[in-house]
C-alpha cells in the first residue's frame, strides 16, 4: 500500500529517534556544475547522539570531519591543515552545508527546520523507494534543498532500522552532493536495547580529535 507523506515522515522520525549510535560506510558523488567536475569518494561514518559524528574519507583523498558536539575539526592531510570550529550558543558555521550528512541531526524532527514535500521531479525511484524533499525554513549556507531516499518497506522494518538509503544535497547553483549509505549497523538504541554490545558500541573518544604536530591550525570566525 502506498504511504502518505505524513506516514513516511512519521516513520522516519520514529525510527531515527530510537537510534542512539550507528556506524557504516558511504559512497559520495559531488557534481560541481559551476566547475564542470565530478568528484567521487568512499569512506566510513560514525554517529552517536547527541550531535557526535565522524566522517572518514579514505579514497581517493584522505579527509576527516569530527565533532564531539561542542567542537568541529576538519582535517585535510593533503593540505596539512586542520579547521577548528567551536560550536556554542546554537551557532552554526558558514560552510555547514558542506558537512556531509549534516541533516542527520534533524531526522528525529524534520518539521522543525524543514518544509517537507514529495521529491521532485519524482516521488519514487526505480525500486519503489520513497523520495522526499526537504527545504530549509531558514537560509542555510550551500543548501537549497535535500532529497532523501526512504526504503519502500519502512513500515515493516524494525523501529531501530536506519530510515535513509541515500541523500542528495542541492545548492542554489545546481551543484549536488549525493551520499549512498551502506552497511549501516545500529549499535545502540534509546529504548534500552543495545546492539552489538560485544564490540563495545561507540566510545566517546572516537569523537575527539588531536591535530598532528606538523599541521596548520585554522580557526575561522563563527557565523550564524
Tab-separated table of C-alpha atoms in Angstrom:
chain	number	residue	atom	x	y	z
A	1	UNK	CA	0.000	0.000	0.000
A	2	UNK	CA	1.275	3.472	-0.871
A	3	UNK	CA	2.008	5.628	2.157
A	4	UNK	CA	1.008	9.243	2.555
A	5	UNK	CA	3.721	11.845	3.006
A	6	UNK	CA	2.768	12.173	6.678
A	7	UNK	CA	3.124	8.397	7.095
A	8	UNK	CA	6.625	8.401	5.641
A	9	UNK	CA	7.755	11.382	7.733
A	10	UNK	CA	6.327	9.894	10.924
A	11	UNK	CA	8.128	6.603	10.332
A	12	UNK	CA	11.452	8.308	9.574
A	13	UNK	CA	11.207	10.318	12.784
A	14	UNK	CA	10.163	7.406	14.993
A	15	UNK	CA	12.894	5.131	13.626
A	16	UNK	CA	15.617	7.729	13.987
A	17	UNK	CA	14.548	8.839	17.468
A	18	UNK	CA	15.070	5.276	18.628
A	19	UNK	CA	18.657	5.103	17.321
A	20	UNK	CA	21.387	6.202	19.749
A	21	UNK	CA	24.537	5.163	17.872
A	22	UNK	CA	25.412	3.675	14.497
A	23	UNK	CA	28.263	3.181	12.071
A	24	UNK	CA	28.544	2.316	8.420
A	25	UNK	CA	30.060	3.119	5.056
A	26	UNK	CA	29.243	5.701	2.439
A	27	UNK	CA	29.801	6.487	-1.206
A	28	UNK	CA	29.768	10.163	-2.106
A	29	UNK	CA	29.456	11.768	-5.532
A	30	UNK	CA	29.807	15.543	-5.762
A	31	UNK	CA	28.806	17.152	-9.043
A	32	UNK	CA	30.278	20.637	-9.287
A	33	UNK	CA	28.229	22.190	-12.051
A	34	UNK	CA	29.983	25.541	-11.764
A	35	UNK	CA	33.356	23.842	-12.402
A	36	UNK	CA	32.061	21.092	-14.726
A	37	UNK	CA	33.636	18.467	-12.483
A	38	UNK	CA	32.570	15.274	-10.690
A	39	UNK	CA	34.294	14.025	-7.524
A	40	UNK	CA	33.677	10.540	-6.113
A	41	UNK	CA	34.720	9.424	-2.630
A	42	UNK	CA	34.441	6.413	-0.324
A	43	UNK	CA	34.626	6.302	3.438
A	44	UNK	CA	33.244	5.352	6.831
A	45	UNK	CA	30.922	7.209	9.184
A	46	UNK	CA	30.213	7.037	12.925
A	47	UNK	CA	27.329	8.745	14.764
A	48	UNK	CA	26.336	8.971	18.399
A	49	UNK	CA	23.664	11.134	19.961
A	50	UNK	CA	23.676	13.926	20.798
A	51	UNK	CA	25.498	15.543	17.852
A	52	UNK	CA	28.644	13.418	17.832
A	53	UNK	CA	29.909	12.276	14.435
A	54	UNK	CA	32.967	11.301	12.427
A	55	UNK	CA	33.299	11.071	8.636
A	56	UNK	CA	36.474	9.384	7.426
A	57	UNK	CA	37.191	9.806	3.726
A	58	UNK	CA	39.559	7.070	2.598
A	59	UNK	CA	39.545	7.190	-1.196
A	60	UNK	CA	40.700	8.856	-3.391
A	61	UNK	CA	41.809	11.603	-0.959
A	62	UNK	CA	42.002	11.274	2.807
A	63	UNK	CA	39.967	13.694	4.876
A	64	UNK	CA	38.368	13.595	8.319
A	65	UNK	CA	35.460	15.550	9.784
A	66	UNK	CA	34.907	15.040	13.522
A	67	UNK	CA	32.621	16.612	16.112
A	68	UNK	CA	32.071	15.942	19.807
A	69	UNK	CA	29.008	18.187	19.784
A	70	UNK	CA	30.961	21.199	21.037
A	71	UNK	CA	33.948	21.373	18.697
A	72	UNK	CA	34.202	20.559	14.996
A	73	UNK	CA	37.510	19.514	13.398
A	74	UNK	CA	38.021	19.309	9.631
A	75	UNK	CA	41.373	17.660	8.868
A	76	UNK	CA	42.816	17.952	5.350
A	77	UNK	CA	46.008	15.818	5.298
A	78	UNK	CA	46.844	16.759	1.723
A	79	UNK	CA	46.979	20.447	2.702
A	80	UNK	CA	48.375	19.769	6.181
A	81	UNK	CA	45.582	21.876	7.657
A	82	UNK	CA	43.005	21.475	10.406
A	83	UNK	CA	39.982	23.781	10.580
A	84	UNK	CA	38.577	24.070	14.101
A	85	UNK	CA	35.138	25.491	14.941
A	86	UNK	CA	33.793	25.921	18.450
A	87	UNK	CA	30.073	25.150	18.281
A	88	UNK	CA	28.443	27.192	21.021
A	89	UNK	CA	25.261	29.158	21.670
A	90	UNK	CA	23.427	27.316	18.877
A	91	UNK	CA	25.649	28.943	16.267
A	92	UNK	CA	26.349	27.229	13.001
A	93	UNK	CA	29.360	27.643	10.736
A	94	UNK	CA	29.417	29.374	7.394
A	95	UNK	CA	30.065	26.218	5.366
A	96	UNK	CA	27.788	23.880	7.329
A	97	UNK	CA	26.081	22.879	4.101
A	98	UNK	CA	29.333	21.245	3.020
A	99	UNK	CA	29.466	18.931	6.026
A	100	UNK	CA	28.329	15.560	4.676
A	101	UNK	CA	25.106	14.225	6.118
A	102	UNK	CA	24.659	17.229	8.387
A	103	UNK	CA	20.887	16.741	8.023
A	104	UNK	CA	21.154	13.505	10.032
A	105	UNK	CA	20.985	15.572	13.213
A	106	UNK	CA	17.459	16.657	12.217
A	107	UNK	CA	15.883	13.341	11.209
A	108	UNK	CA	14.080	12.977	14.535
A	109	UNK	CA	12.085	16.170	13.952
A	110	UNK	CA	12.045	17.047	10.254
A	111	UNK	CA	9.278	19.634	10.527
A	112	UNK	CA	11.271	21.765	12.951
A	113	UNK	CA	13.809	23.005	10.403
A	114	UNK	CA	12.416	21.897	7.040
A	115	UNK	CA	9.333	22.162	4.895
A	116	UNK	CA	8.769	18.579	3.743
A	117	UNK	CA	7.167	17.520	0.453
A	118	UNK	CA	7.340	14.697	-2.042
A	119	UNK	CA	10.513	14.686	-4.111
A	120	UNK	CA	10.689	16.498	-7.401
A	121	UNK	CA	10.618	15.546	-10.192
A	122	UNK	CA	9.531	12.115	-8.858
A	123	UNK	CA	8.181	10.569	-5.646
A	124	UNK	CA	9.630	7.048	-6.120
A	125	UNK	CA	12.845	5.641	-7.562
A	126	UNK	CA	13.090	2.647	-9.904
A	127	UNK	CA	12.983	0.227	-6.943
A	128	UNK	CA	9.854	1.802	-5.478
A	129	UNK	CA	11.646	3.553	-2.624
A	130	UNK	CA	10.078	6.828	-1.481
A	131	UNK	CA	11.741	10.165	-2.263
A	132	UNK	CA	11.031	13.208	-0.127
A	133	UNK	CA	12.325	16.758	-0.429
A	134	UNK	CA	13.438	18.938	2.482
A	135	UNK	CA	13.531	22.710	2.030
A	136	UNK	CA	15.142	24.686	4.890
A	137	UNK	CA	12.721	27.050	6.623
A	138	UNK	CA	15.596	29.455	7.234
A	139	UNK	CA	18.512	30.041	4.822
A	140	UNK	CA	21.368	27.560	5.227
A	141	UNK	CA	24.734	28.084	3.553
A	142	UNK	CA	25.149	25.908	0.451
A	143	UNK	CA	21.788	24.138	0.844
A	144	UNK	CA	18.863	24.862	-1.454
A	145	UNK	CA	17.115	21.579	-0.717
A	146	UNK	CA	17.775	17.957	0.223
A	147	UNK	CA	16.350	14.818	-1.373
A	148	UNK	CA	16.119	11.693	0.793
A	149	UNK	CA	15.545	8.157	-0.478
A	150	UNK	CA	13.478	6.214	2.056
A	151	UNK	CA	13.180	2.376	1.905
A	152	UNK	CA	9.857	1.260	0.467
A	153	UNK	CA	9.447	-1.265	3.308
A	154	UNK	CA	9.947	1.332	6.034
A	155	UNK	CA	6.657	0.386	7.706
A	156	UNK	CA	7.700	-3.260	8.048
A	157	UNK	CA	11.294	-2.628	9.153
A	158	UNK	CA	12.035	-2.795	12.889
A	159	UNK	CA	11.752	0.536	14.684
A	160	UNK	CA	15.531	0.657	15.004
A	161	UNK	CA	16.161	0.217	11.240
A	162	UNK	CA	18.094	3.026	9.557
A	163	UNK	CA	15.464	5.061	7.684
A	164	UNK	CA	17.538	6.555	4.832
A	165	UNK	CA	19.130	4.833	1.832
A	166	UNK	CA	20.632	7.884	0.161
A	167	UNK	CA	20.612	11.675	0.186
A	168	UNK	CA	21.246	14.434	-2.329
A	169	UNK	CA	22.037	17.990	-1.225
A	170	UNK	CA	21.482	20.645	-3.886
A	171	UNK	CA	22.683	24.238	-3.698
A	172	UNK	CA	21.375	27.342	-5.418
A	173	UNK	CA	23.914	26.997	-8.268
A	174	UNK	CA	22.943	23.473	-9.327
A	175	UNK	CA	25.827	21.709	-7.583
A	176	UNK	CA	24.866	18.432	-5.924
A	177	UNK	CA	26.333	16.085	-3.321
A	178	UNK	CA	24.904	12.572	-3.332
A	179	UNK	CA	25.620	10.139	-0.487
A	180	UNK	CA	24.673	6.451	-0.527
A	181	UNK	CA	24.650	4.783	2.897
A	182	UNK	CA	25.746	1.131	3.076
A	183	UNK	CA	26.411	-1.471	5.773
A	184	UNK	CA	24.707	0.641	8.435
A	185	UNK	CA	24.917	-1.123	11.797
A	186	UNK	CA	22.785	0.100	14.700
A	187	UNK	CA	24.934	-0.171	17.826
A	188	UNK	CA	22.676	1.332	20.496
A	189	UNK	CA	19.003	2.220	20.772
A	190	UNK	CA	17.305	4.644	23.119
A	191	UNK	CA	14.720	2.167	24.351
A	192	UNK	CA	17.427	0.445	26.357
A	193	UNK	CA	18.221	-2.330	23.923
A	194	UNK	CA	21.902	-2.288	22.991
A	195	UNK	CA	23.004	-3.766	19.688
A	196	UNK	CA	26.476	-5.209	19.146
A	197	UNK	CA	27.326	-4.754	22.817
A	198	UNK	CA	30.068	-7.331	22.492
A	199	UNK	CA	32.147	-4.940	20.363
A	200	UNK	CA	31.748	-2.063	22.799
A	201	UNK	CA	29.471	0.263	20.853
A	202	UNK	CA	30.963	3.678	20.103
A	203	UNK	CA	33.132	5.195	22.870
A	204	UNK	CA	33.138	8.991	23.134
A	205	UNK	CA	36.874	9.003	22.434
A	206	UNK	CA	36.096	8.351	18.754
A	207	UNK	CA	34.578	11.821	18.521
A	208	UNK	CA	37.520	13.864	19.790
A	209	UNK	CA	40.472	14.833	17.673
A	210	UNK	CA	44.065	15.838	18.388
A	211	UNK	CA	45.697	17.574	15.395
A	212	UNK	CA	49.126	16.295	14.298
A	213	UNK	CA	52.043	18.488	15.310
A	214	UNK	CA	53.028	19.386	11.741
A	215	UNK	CA	49.713	20.843	10.544
A	216	UNK	CA	48.470	24.409	10.271
A	217	UNK	CA	45.635	25.207	12.704
A	218	UNK	CA	42.926	27.457	11.270
A	219	UNK	CA	40.102	28.847	13.426
A	220	UNK	CA	37.650	30.771	11.227
A	221	UNK	CA	35.106	33.040	12.949
A	222	UNK	CA	31.648	31.593	13.545
A	223	UNK	CA	28.702	32.864	11.540
A	224	UNK	CA	25.009	32.368	12.066
